[in-house]
């Protein structure tokens, strides 16, 4: 059983986010966090009764911040804020994203810098632990002033309004799900509505999830690239450590080491090492795989440093400082996250692009060094993997469009009070599509390279690539006459999604 994730003074880790978002780990608010939350709330209670207006406590929001709200209307103000801001539209966002979003908002609430009551933070923790997932819609965040509509949907559920998915995935009213879990709906007090929605938690959650996915997919890319090099009778000499030491990018060195190790012990590679081999240089898509994969690895590593800084942050506006001051700020602006989300979409597209080029070489009889056209059983009667490469090409083309940055756009809102926004949520949503596309492209290369290696028999592939082929053959048969290929692509993709390679 997983250990509960502790919410307190120490920053959350990316592993913590994965444990809760994908592994349904429980969360616990530490005693230190309880003390900090209680102390911060005392400052808000003092300001709530003061004559001097304080933003978010006794004023309106955004362009309406100039309006002073009378004391008897301040609690209603918070509920109205959440209701009006839960204005999302479009498809439901994935469960893992919503769980990450709620966890990260709770992390900030537990920091003692937002001024919420302890019972509000505890209710949010209980909702997570009960497996209740608010329905959050695709559109509604501009990546500034927080992921407003998505976080408002989560906050609305906490108050017993709106719809949620229960632990079994059924769509039910929030009030019904909370009651079934024994959770009392929250009646928002001063400042709490604002504190629940003014964060970059959705885009950060998606960044953390994408980093984990890309880390693994780049390992898969090293494997499928090595399989393609082997199947195409390429050379492994270009993966030698001393060559890559001349250009000491850490990601490049790692990919080169991995590819060299994957190819170790290959009879296919050994068959053309002698003086009769006339191959001088392989095509770039083979020879430069470590450089492309490695640059992608280094980009992911940079994104991870940004994610870790954000996981150590407390994002709200206004914030409660240690000395009791409540100050407005701009930390809700999503630019730091938006930039790296956009950045990651570029290598995601490029790694897919080079994989598609390797696949195409295996299908072209003029470049495949003895493999049958399109790896077909009976070329002309059979088409082999011809159209699988078309599918790759279509996905790669889409990935290039998804690599166009969202963060260079900005649409002013709130009567020009919020006149520059990050579009970080949009950058995160398109990165998730790109990650899915890369997985599919690599699945097709994996499927194609495995078939090509089988066609090199009686020569045996390396033990590592042979093991990968054997894993695939548990779900997809070897070479033969044309079959329905879509299920085989789906099976290869499922193996990658499950981390089976």
Short mmCIF file of C-alpha atoms in Angstrom, two decimals:
data_model
loop_
_atom_site.label_atom_id
_atom_site.label_comp_id
_atom_site.label_asym_id
_atom_site.label_seq_id
_atom_site.Cartn_x
_atom_site.Cartn_y
_atom_site.Cartn_z
CA UNK A 1 0.00 0.00 0.00
CA UNK A 2 1.31 3.45 -0.92
CA UNK A 3 2.36 5.82 1.83
CA UNK A 4 0.12 8.91 2.08
CA UNK A 5 1.47 12.08 0.51
CA UNK A 6 2.23 14.62 3.22
CA UNK A 7 1.15 18.22 2.69
CA UNK A 8 3.19 20.58 4.82
CA UNK A 9 6.21 22.86 4.81
CA UNK A 10 8.26 20.64 2.48
CA UNK A 11 7.63 20.99 -1.27
CA UNK A 12 5.76 18.26 -3.07
CA UNK A 13 7.81 16.16 -5.47
CA UNK A 14 6.90 15.15 -8.98
CA UNK A 15 6.61 11.60 -7.66
CA UNK A 16 4.03 12.82 -5.13
CA UNK A 17 1.93 14.29 -7.93
CA UNK A 18 2.07 11.02 -9.87
CA UNK A 19 1.19 9.00 -6.79
CA UNK A 20 -2.00 11.00 -6.23
CA UNK A 21 -2.97 11.74 -9.84
CA UNK A 22 -2.39 8.27 -11.28
CA UNK A 23 -1.96 6.02 -8.26
CA UNK A 24 -4.83 7.30 -6.07
CA UNK A 25 -2.47 7.75 -3.10
CA UNK A 26 -4.08 9.33 -0.04
CA UNK A 27 -3.07 12.78 1.17
CA UNK A 28 -2.54 14.00 4.73
CA UNK A 29 -2.19 17.55 6.02
CA UNK A 30 0.69 17.68 8.50
CA UNK A 31 0.46 19.22 11.93
CA UNK A 32 2.87 21.99 10.89
CA UNK A 33 0.59 22.83 7.96
CA UNK A 34 -2.46 22.90 10.23
CA UNK A 35 -0.75 25.42 12.48
CA UNK A 36 0.29 27.57 9.52
CA UNK A 37 -3.21 27.53 8.02
CA UNK A 38 -4.78 28.47 11.34
CA UNK A 39 -2.33 31.34 11.91
CA UNK A 40 -2.91 32.77 8.42
CA UNK A 41 -6.66 32.56 8.84
CA UNK A 42 -6.46 34.69 11.99
CA UNK A 43 -5.00 37.52 9.89
CA UNK A 44 -7.85 37.24 7.36
CA UNK A 45 -10.47 37.27 10.12
CA UNK A 46 -8.93 40.49 11.43
CA UNK A 47 -8.99 42.14 8.01
CA UNK A 48 -12.55 40.95 7.32
CA UNK A 49 -13.85 43.23 10.07
CA UNK A 50 -11.54 46.16 9.32
CA UNK A 51 -12.80 49.38 7.74
CA UNK A 52 -9.88 49.57 5.32
CA UNK A 53 -10.65 47.50 2.18
CA UNK A 54 -8.42 44.51 1.36
CA UNK A 55 -8.45 42.94 -2.09
CA UNK A 56 -10.17 39.57 -2.13
CA UNK A 57 -11.43 39.96 1.44
CA UNK A 58 -13.65 43.03 1.32
CA UNK A 59 -13.54 44.05 -2.35
CA UNK A 60 -14.69 42.71 -5.69
CA UNK A 61 -12.35 40.97 -8.11
CA UNK A 62 -10.47 41.81 -11.27
CA UNK A 63 -11.86 44.97 -12.81
CA UNK A 64 -14.39 45.10 -9.95
CA UNK A 65 -11.66 45.35 -7.30
CA UNK A 66 -12.55 49.03 -6.75
CA UNK A 67 -15.89 48.10 -5.22
CA UNK A 68 -15.97 47.84 -1.41
CA UNK A 69 -18.22 44.99 -0.25
CA UNK A 70 -20.21 45.45 3.00
CA UNK A 71 -19.47 42.92 5.76
CA UNK A 72 -22.81 41.13 5.54
CA UNK A 73 -22.20 40.35 1.83
CA UNK A 74 -18.59 39.15 1.94
CA UNK A 75 -19.27 35.44 2.40
CA UNK A 76 -21.84 35.55 -0.43
CA UNK A 77 -19.20 37.28 -2.54
CA UNK A 78 -16.97 34.21 -2.35
CA UNK A 79 -19.69 31.77 -3.40
CA UNK A 80 -20.76 34.07 -6.22
CA UNK A 81 -17.16 34.23 -7.39
CA UNK A 82 -16.90 30.45 -7.64
CA UNK A 83 -20.26 30.02 -9.33
CA UNK A 84 -19.64 32.70 -11.93
CA UNK A 85 -16.09 31.58 -12.67
CA UNK A 86 -17.05 27.91 -13.15
CA UNK A 87 -17.83 28.82 -16.75
CA UNK A 88 -15.86 26.15 -18.61
CA UNK A 89 -16.99 24.51 -21.83
CA UNK A 90 -16.04 21.58 -24.01
CA UNK A 91 -15.11 17.98 -23.22
CA UNK A 92 -14.27 16.76 -19.72
CA UNK A 93 -10.63 16.96 -18.73
CA UNK A 94 -8.97 13.66 -17.85
CA UNK A 95 -9.29 12.34 -14.29
CA UNK A 96 -5.53 12.33 -13.68
CA UNK A 97 -5.28 15.99 -14.65
CA UNK A 98 -8.13 17.00 -12.33
CA UNK A 99 -6.64 15.03 -9.43
CA UNK A 100 -3.27 16.72 -10.02
CA UNK A 101 -4.99 20.11 -10.16
CA UNK A 102 -6.84 19.55 -6.87
CA UNK A 103 -3.73 18.21 -5.15
CA UNK A 104 -1.61 21.18 -6.19
CA UNK A 105 -4.26 23.68 -5.09
CA UNK A 106 -4.45 21.87 -1.76
CA UNK A 107 -0.67 22.05 -1.49
CA UNK A 108 -0.88 25.85 -1.68
CA UNK A 109 -3.80 25.99 0.76
CA UNK A 110 -1.71 23.97 3.24
CA UNK A 111 1.20 26.39 2.92
CA UNK A 112 -0.41 28.94 5.24
CA UNK A 113 -0.18 31.72 2.64
CA UNK A 114 -3.78 31.78 1.41
CA UNK A 115 -5.87 32.49 4.51
CA UNK A 116 -8.39 29.68 4.09
CA UNK A 117 -9.87 27.99 7.13
CA UNK A 118 -8.44 24.65 8.19
CA UNK A 119 -11.79 22.92 7.64
CA UNK A 120 -11.78 24.02 3.99
CA UNK A 121 -8.36 22.46 3.38
CA UNK A 122 -9.46 19.31 5.21
CA UNK A 123 -12.59 19.04 3.07
CA UNK A 124 -10.51 19.25 -0.10
CA UNK A 125 -8.20 16.51 1.20
CA UNK A 126 -11.22 14.36 2.02
CA UNK A 127 -12.61 14.86 -1.48
CA UNK A 128 -9.33 13.67 -3.00
CA UNK A 129 -9.13 10.69 -0.66
CA UNK A 130 -12.70 9.69 -1.47
CA UNK A 131 -11.86 9.53 -5.17
CA UNK A 132 -14.33 12.30 -6.02
CA UNK A 133 -13.27 14.07 -9.22
CA UNK A 134 -14.94 17.38 -10.15
CA UNK A 135 -16.03 17.70 -13.76
CA UNK A 136 -13.62 20.18 -15.34
CA UNK A 137 -14.05 21.30 -18.92
CA UNK A 138 -11.43 21.73 -21.63
CA UNK A 139 -11.81 25.48 -22.15
CA UNK A 140 -11.90 28.29 -19.60
CA UNK A 141 -8.34 29.13 -18.60
CA UNK A 142 -6.17 31.86 -20.11
CA UNK A 143 -3.28 30.85 -17.85
CA UNK A 144 -3.38 34.00 -15.78
CA UNK A 145 -5.14 34.95 -12.56
CA UNK A 146 -4.93 31.21 -12.19
CA UNK A 147 -6.53 28.41 -14.17
CA UNK A 148 -9.78 30.13 -13.32
CA UNK A 149 -12.62 28.11 -14.82
CA UNK A 150 -10.98 24.71 -14.15
CA UNK A 151 -10.17 25.54 -10.53
CA UNK A 152 -13.60 27.10 -10.05
CA UNK A 153 -15.23 23.85 -11.16
CA UNK A 154 -13.23 22.04 -8.48
CA UNK A 155 -14.11 24.66 -5.87
CA UNK A 156 -17.78 24.53 -6.82
CA UNK A 157 -17.83 20.77 -6.22
CA UNK A 158 -16.32 21.36 -2.78
CA UNK A 159 -19.34 23.52 -1.93
CA UNK A 160 -21.74 20.78 -3.05
CA UNK A 161 -22.68 22.28 -6.41
CA UNK A 162 -21.99 21.12 -9.95
CA UNK A 163 -21.20 17.58 -11.12
CA UNK A 164 -18.44 15.15 -10.23
CA UNK A 165 -17.27 11.65 -11.05
CA UNK A 166 -17.40 9.36 -8.05
CA UNK A 167 -14.74 6.76 -7.24
CA UNK A 168 -16.38 4.35 -9.70
CA UNK A 169 -16.43 6.94 -12.48
CA UNK A 170 -20.18 7.55 -12.39
CA UNK A 171 -21.40 11.08 -13.11
CA UNK A 172 -23.32 12.33 -10.08
CA UNK A 173 -24.22 15.69 -8.49
CA UNK A 174 -21.47 16.91 -6.19
CA UNK A 175 -23.82 17.10 -3.21
CA UNK A 176 -24.70 13.41 -3.62
CA UNK A 177 -21.05 12.32 -3.86
CA UNK A 178 -20.00 14.41 -0.86
CA UNK A 179 -22.85 13.05 1.24
CA UNK A 180 -22.00 9.47 0.29
CA UNK A 181 -18.42 10.08 1.42
CA UNK A 182 -19.50 11.77 4.66
CA UNK A 183 -18.06 15.14 3.62
CA UNK A 184 -19.88 18.30 4.65
CA UNK A 185 -20.10 20.83 1.78
CA UNK A 186 -17.96 23.90 2.43
CA UNK A 187 -19.70 27.23 3.12
CA UNK A 188 -17.09 29.66 1.87
CA UNK A 189 -15.85 32.43 4.17
CA UNK A 190 -13.99 35.64 3.33
CA UNK A 191 -11.08 35.20 0.91
CA UNK A 192 -11.70 31.47 0.43
CA UNK A 193 -13.31 31.54 -3.00
CA UNK A 194 -10.39 33.51 -4.36
CA UNK A 195 -7.86 31.24 -2.68
CA UNK A 196 -9.44 28.18 -4.23
CA UNK A 197 -9.19 29.40 -7.83
CA UNK A 198 -6.16 31.69 -8.11
CA UNK A 199 -3.40 29.22 -9.03
CA UNK A 200 -1.52 27.70 -11.94
CA UNK A 201 -2.26 24.19 -10.71
CA UNK A 202 -3.82 22.75 -13.86
CA UNK A 203 -0.99 23.67 -16.18
CA UNK A 204 1.60 22.61 -13.59
CA UNK A 205 -0.11 19.26 -13.08
CA UNK A 206 -0.08 18.62 -16.82
CA UNK A 207 3.59 19.62 -17.01
CA UNK A 208 4.53 17.15 -14.28
CA UNK A 209 2.60 14.35 -15.97
CA UNK A 210 4.13 15.15 -19.37
CA UNK A 211 7.66 15.09 -17.94
CA UNK A 212 7.12 11.56 -16.62
CA UNK A 213 5.63 10.41 -19.92
CA UNK A 214 8.37 11.95 -22.04
CA UNK A 215 11.12 10.50 -19.85
CA UNK A 216 9.79 7.04 -20.63
CA UNK A 217 8.97 7.70 -24.29
CA UNK A 218 12.53 8.85 -24.91
CA UNK A 219 13.76 5.54 -23.52
CA UNK A 220 11.35 3.82 -25.91
CA UNK A 221 12.66 5.98 -28.77
CA UNK A 222 16.21 4.80 -28.04
CA UNK A 223 14.97 1.20 -28.23
CA UNK A 224 12.97 1.58 -31.43
CA UNK A 225 15.80 3.56 -33.05
CA UNK A 226 18.28 0.81 -32.15
CA UNK A 227 15.92 -1.79 -33.59
CA UNK A 228 15.69 0.21 -36.82
CA UNK A 229 19.48 0.62 -37.06
CA UNK A 230 19.85 -3.13 -36.59
CA UNK A 231 17.13 -3.98 -39.11
CA UNK A 232 18.65 -1.62 -41.70
CA UNK A 233 22.15 -3.09 -41.31
CA UNK A 234 23.42 0.18 -39.93
CA UNK A 235 26.53 0.67 -37.84
CA UNK A 236 26.77 1.01 -34.09
CA UNK A 237 30.24 2.56 -34.24
CA UNK A 238 28.68 6.04 -34.23
CA UNK A 239 27.36 5.40 -30.72
CA UNK A 240 30.83 5.03 -29.22
CA UNK A 241 31.38 6.94 -25.99
CA UNK A 242 34.56 8.70 -27.13
CA UNK A 243 32.72 10.24 -30.08
CA UNK A 244 29.99 11.63 -27.87
CA UNK A 245 32.50 12.90 -25.32
CA UNK A 246 33.54 15.40 -27.99
CA UNK A 247 30.12 17.03 -27.61
CA UNK A 248 29.28 16.52 -23.96
CA UNK A 249 25.55 17.13 -23.83
CA UNK A 250 24.32 14.80 -21.07
CA UNK A 251 21.16 13.68 -22.86
CA UNK A 252 23.06 12.84 -26.04
CA UNK A 253 25.58 10.78 -24.12
CA UNK A 254 22.84 8.88 -22.35
CA UNK A 255 20.98 8.03 -25.54
CA UNK A 256 24.19 6.94 -27.28
CA UNK A 257 25.13 4.68 -24.35
CA UNK A 258 21.65 3.18 -24.30
CA UNK A 259 21.62 2.47 -28.04
CA UNK A 260 25.07 0.92 -27.94
CA UNK A 261 24.06 -1.31 -25.03
CA UNK A 262 20.76 -2.30 -26.69
CA UNK A 263 22.66 -3.45 -29.80
CA UNK A 264 25.32 -5.39 -27.92
CA UNK A 265 25.58 -9.04 -28.97
CA UNK A 266 23.64 -8.74 -32.23
CA UNK A 267 24.37 -11.36 -34.89
CA UNK A 268 22.79 -9.03 -37.43
CA UNK A 269 25.24 -6.26 -36.56
CA UNK A 270 28.18 -8.69 -36.55
CA UNK A 271 27.24 -9.98 -40.01
CA UNK A 272 28.39 -6.80 -41.74
CA UNK A 273 31.34 -5.65 -39.67
CA UNK A 274 33.98 -7.16 -41.92
CA UNK A 275 36.02 -5.67 -44.78
CA UNK A 276 33.33 -6.59 -47.31
CA UNK A 277 31.00 -3.94 -45.85
CA UNK A 278 30.85 -0.97 -48.22
CA UNK A 279 28.70 1.21 -45.95
CA UNK A 280 30.59 4.39 -45.06
CA UNK A 281 27.90 6.41 -43.29
CA UNK A 282 24.31 5.79 -42.33
CA UNK A 283 21.54 8.27 -43.04
CA UNK A 284 21.02 11.02 -40.51
CA UNK A 285 17.85 9.41 -39.14
CA UNK A 286 20.01 6.50 -37.95
CA UNK A 287 23.35 8.14 -37.25
CA UNK A 288 21.99 11.22 -35.48
CA UNK A 289 19.36 9.55 -33.31
CA UNK A 290 21.35 10.16 -30.07
CA UNK A 291 21.76 13.83 -30.93
CA UNK A 292 18.01 14.31 -31.48
CA UNK A 293 16.87 12.11 -28.61
CA UNK A 294 19.53 13.62 -26.36
CA UNK A 295 18.51 17.19 -27.09
CA UNK A 296 14.97 16.19 -26.22
CA UNK A 297 16.19 14.65 -22.96
CA UNK A 298 17.99 17.86 -22.03
CA UNK A 299 14.87 19.89 -22.80
CA UNK A 300 12.83 17.63 -20.51
CA UNK A 301 15.49 18.03 -17.80
CA UNK A 302 15.17 21.82 -18.02
CA UNK A 303 11.39 21.56 -17.84
CA UNK A 304 11.79 19.43 -14.72
CA UNK A 305 13.78 22.20 -12.99
CA UNK A 306 10.93 24.63 -13.69
CA UNK A 307 8.36 22.13 -12.44
CA UNK A 308 10.32 21.57 -9.24
CA UNK A 309 10.49 25.31 -8.58
CA UNK A 310 6.76 25.57 -9.08
CA UNK A 311 6.15 22.63 -6.75
CA UNK A 312 8.01 24.62 -4.09
CA UNK A 313 5.82 27.68 -4.73
CA UNK A 314 2.66 29.01 -3.10
CA UNK A 315 0.53 30.68 -5.77
CA UNK A 316 -2.32 32.94 -4.71
CA UNK A 317 -3.39 36.57 -4.91
CA UNK A 318 -3.40 38.18 -2.48
CA UNK A 319 -1.07 36.16 -0.26
CA UNK A 320 -0.75 36.14 3.50
CA UNK A 321 2.87 36.77 4.53
CA UNK A 322 4.51 35.55 7.72
CA UNK A 323 4.19 38.95 9.39
CA UNK A 324 0.45 39.08 8.72
CA UNK A 325 0.53 41.40 5.72
CA UNK A 326 -1.89 40.53 2.94
CA UNK A 327 -0.36 41.65 -0.35
CA UNK A 328 -1.43 41.58 -3.98
CA UNK A 329 1.07 40.12 -6.42
CA UNK A 330 1.42 38.64 -9.91
CA UNK A 331 2.68 35.14 -9.08
CA UNK A 332 -0.44 33.63 -10.66
CA UNK A 333 0.91 34.48 -14.12
CA UNK A 334 1.62 31.23 -15.92
CA UNK A 335 4.52 32.37 -18.12
CA UNK A 336 7.24 30.22 -16.45
CA UNK A 337 5.17 27.08 -16.96
CA UNK A 338 3.71 28.07 -20.33
CA UNK A 339 7.14 28.59 -21.90
CA UNK A 340 8.44 25.12 -21.01
CA UNK A 341 5.15 23.47 -22.02
CA UNK A 342 5.58 25.04 -25.44
CA UNK A 343 9.28 24.17 -25.46
CA UNK A 344 8.53 20.49 -24.85
CA UNK A 345 6.18 20.34 -27.81
CA UNK A 346 9.12 21.05 -30.15
CA UNK A 347 11.32 18.02 -29.32
CA UNK A 348 8.20 15.87 -29.01
CA UNK A 349 7.43 16.63 -32.65
CA UNK A 350 11.05 16.21 -33.73
CA UNK A 351 11.58 12.84 -32.04
CA UNK A 352 8.43 11.62 -33.78
CA UNK A 353 9.67 13.06 -37.07
CA UNK A 354 13.00 11.20 -37.00
CA UNK A 355 11.22 7.99 -35.99
CA UNK A 356 8.93 8.29 -39.01
CA UNK A 357 11.98 8.72 -41.27
CA UNK A 358 13.56 5.53 -39.90
CA UNK A 359 10.30 3.66 -40.45
CA UNK A 360 10.08 4.86 -44.04
CA UNK A 361 13.59 3.57 -44.78
CA UNK A 362 12.63 0.06 -43.69
CA UNK A 363 9.74 0.08 -46.17
CA UNK A 364 11.66 1.38 -49.21
CA UNK A 365 13.29 -1.48 -51.14
CA UNK A 366 15.90 0.93 -52.56
CA UNK A 367 17.13 1.87 -49.06
CA UNK A 368 16.33 -1.12 -46.84
CA UNK A 369 19.31 -3.32 -47.83
CA UNK A 370 17.54 -6.52 -48.74
CA UNK A 371 14.20 -6.24 -46.99
CA UNK A 372 11.08 -6.85 -49.14
CA UNK A 373 9.12 -3.82 -50.36
CA UNK A 374 7.00 -2.43 -47.52
CA UNK A 375 7.95 -5.58 -45.56
CA UNK A 376 5.12 -7.28 -47.46
CA UNK A 377 4.72 -11.07 -47.49
CA UNK A 378 3.86 -11.09 -51.22
CA UNK A 379 4.63 -7.59 -52.57
CA UNK A 380 1.94 -6.45 -54.96
CA UNK A 381 -0.69 -8.71 -53.51
CA UNK A 382 0.19 -7.55 -50.01
CA UNK A 383 0.91 -3.95 -48.97
CA UNK A 384 2.67 -4.75 -45.71
CA UNK A 385 3.24 -1.70 -43.54
CA UNK A 386 2.78 0.85 -46.33
CA UNK A 387 -0.20 2.60 -44.79
CA UNK A 388 1.13 2.35 -41.25
CA UNK A 389 3.78 4.83 -42.39
CA UNK A 390 1.01 7.05 -43.79
CA UNK A 391 -0.51 7.07 -40.33
CA UNK A 392 2.85 8.06 -38.86
CA UNK A 393 3.17 10.85 -41.41
CA UNK A 394 -0.30 12.18 -40.58
CA UNK A 395 0.52 12.22 -36.87
CA UNK A 396 3.90 13.88 -37.39
CA UNK A 397 2.27 16.58 -39.48
CA UNK A 398 -0.21 17.18 -36.65
CA UNK A 399 2.63 17.30 -34.11
CA UNK A 400 4.31 20.05 -36.11
CA UNK A 401 1.13 22.11 -35.84
CA UNK A 402 0.94 21.39 -32.10
CA UNK A 403 4.52 22.66 -31.74
CA UNK A 404 3.37 26.19 -32.62
CA UNK A 405 3.61 28.01 -29.26
CA UNK A 406 0.53 29.07 -27.35
CA UNK A 407 2.44 31.33 -24.96
CA UNK A 408 3.16 33.99 -27.59
CA UNK A 409 -0.57 34.68 -27.74
CA UNK A 410 -2.50 36.85 -25.34
CA UNK A 411 -6.14 37.92 -25.33
CA UNK A 412 -6.96 40.71 -22.84
CA UNK A 413 -9.80 40.05 -20.42
CA UNK A 414 -11.66 41.50 -17.42
CA UNK A 415 -12.15 44.94 -18.95
CA UNK A 416 -8.40 45.23 -19.66
CA UNK A 417 -7.43 44.66 -16.01
CA UNK A 418 -5.98 41.29 -17.07
CA UNK A 419 -4.38 42.64 -20.22
CA UNK A 420 -1.57 40.09 -20.68
CA UNK A 421 -2.14 36.39 -20.15
CA UNK A 422 0.07 33.31 -20.56
CA UNK A 423 -2.18 30.78 -22.35
CA UNK A 424 -0.34 28.16 -20.31
CA UNK A 425 -3.38 25.92 -19.96
CA UNK A 426 -3.67 25.82 -23.75
CA UNK A 427 0.04 24.99 -24.02
CA UNK A 428 -0.49 22.13 -21.61
CA UNK A 429 -3.51 20.76 -23.42
CA UNK A 430 -1.74 20.64 -26.77
CA UNK A 431 1.35 19.07 -25.19
CA UNK A 432 -0.82 16.22 -23.90
CA UNK A 433 -2.02 15.66 -27.47
CA UNK A 434 1.57 15.74 -28.68
CA UNK A 435 2.70 13.16 -26.13
CA UNK A 436 -0.09 10.85 -27.28
CA UNK A 437 0.99 11.38 -30.89
CA UNK A 438 4.62 10.55 -30.14
CA UNK A 439 3.52 7.33 -28.41
CA UNK A 440 1.60 6.27 -31.52
CA UNK A 441 4.48 7.09 -33.87
CA UNK A 442 6.91 5.08 -31.76
CA UNK A 443 4.42 2.20 -31.63
CA UNK A 444 4.42 2.03 -35.43
CA UNK A 445 8.23 2.14 -35.59
CA UNK A 446 8.34 -0.62 -32.97
CA UNK A 447 5.87 -2.74 -34.93
CA UNK A 448 7.75 -2.17 -38.20
CA UNK A 449 11.25 -2.72 -36.83
CA UNK A 450 10.15 -5.94 -35.11
CA UNK A 451 8.81 -7.27 -38.42
CA UNK A 452 12.01 -6.25 -40.20
CA UNK A 453 14.16 -8.02 -37.60
CA UNK A 454 12.08 -11.18 -38.01
CA UNK A 455 12.71 -10.97 -41.76
CA UNK A 456 16.49 -10.94 -41.14
CA UNK A 457 16.37 -14.55 -39.88
CA UNK A 458 18.28 -16.83 -39.55
CA UNK A 459 20.46 -14.04 -38.14
CA UNK A 460 19.47 -13.25 -34.57
CA UNK A 461 19.02 -9.74 -33.20
CA UNK A 462 20.65 -8.50 -30.00
CA UNK A 463 19.31 -9.98 -26.77
CA UNK A 464 17.72 -6.65 -25.83
CA UNK A 465 15.96 -6.14 -29.15
CA UNK A 466 15.00 -9.84 -29.29
CA UNK A 467 13.33 -9.44 -25.89
CA UNK A 468 11.35 -6.46 -27.18
CA UNK A 469 10.23 -8.43 -30.24
CA UNK A 470 9.24 -11.37 -28.04
CA UNK A 471 7.14 -9.07 -25.85
CA UNK A 472 5.34 -7.77 -28.93
CA UNK A 473 4.81 -11.29 -30.27
CA UNK A 474 2.76 -12.09 -27.17
CA UNK A 475 0.12 -9.80 -28.68
CA UNK A 476 0.93 -9.49 -32.40
CA UNK A 477 1.92 -12.39 -34.71
CA UNK A 478 5.04 -12.28 -36.86
CA UNK A 479 5.39 -11.68 -40.61
CA UNK A 480 2.75 -13.12 -42.92
CA UNK A 481 0.02 -12.12 -45.37
CA UNK A 482 -1.75 -8.81 -44.78
CA UNK A 483 -3.92 -8.59 -41.67
CA UNK A 484 -6.05 -5.90 -40.11
CA UNK A 485 -3.21 -3.64 -39.00
CA UNK A 486 -5.01 -1.09 -36.79
CA UNK A 487 -5.40 -3.51 -33.85
CA UNK A 488 -1.71 -4.37 -34.07
CA UNK A 489 -0.75 -0.70 -33.90
CA UNK A 490 -3.07 -0.33 -30.91
CA UNK A 491 -1.49 -3.36 -29.21
CA UNK A 492 2.01 -1.94 -29.69
CA UNK A 493 0.85 1.42 -28.36
CA UNK A 494 -0.75 -0.26 -25.35
CA UNK A 495 2.52 -2.00 -24.47
CA UNK A 496 4.26 1.38 -24.50
CA UNK A 497 1.49 3.05 -22.49
CA UNK A 498 1.76 0.35 -19.83
CA UNK A 499 5.54 0.76 -19.60
CA UNK A 500 6.12 -2.83 -20.71
CA UNK A 501 9.21 -2.16 -22.86
#
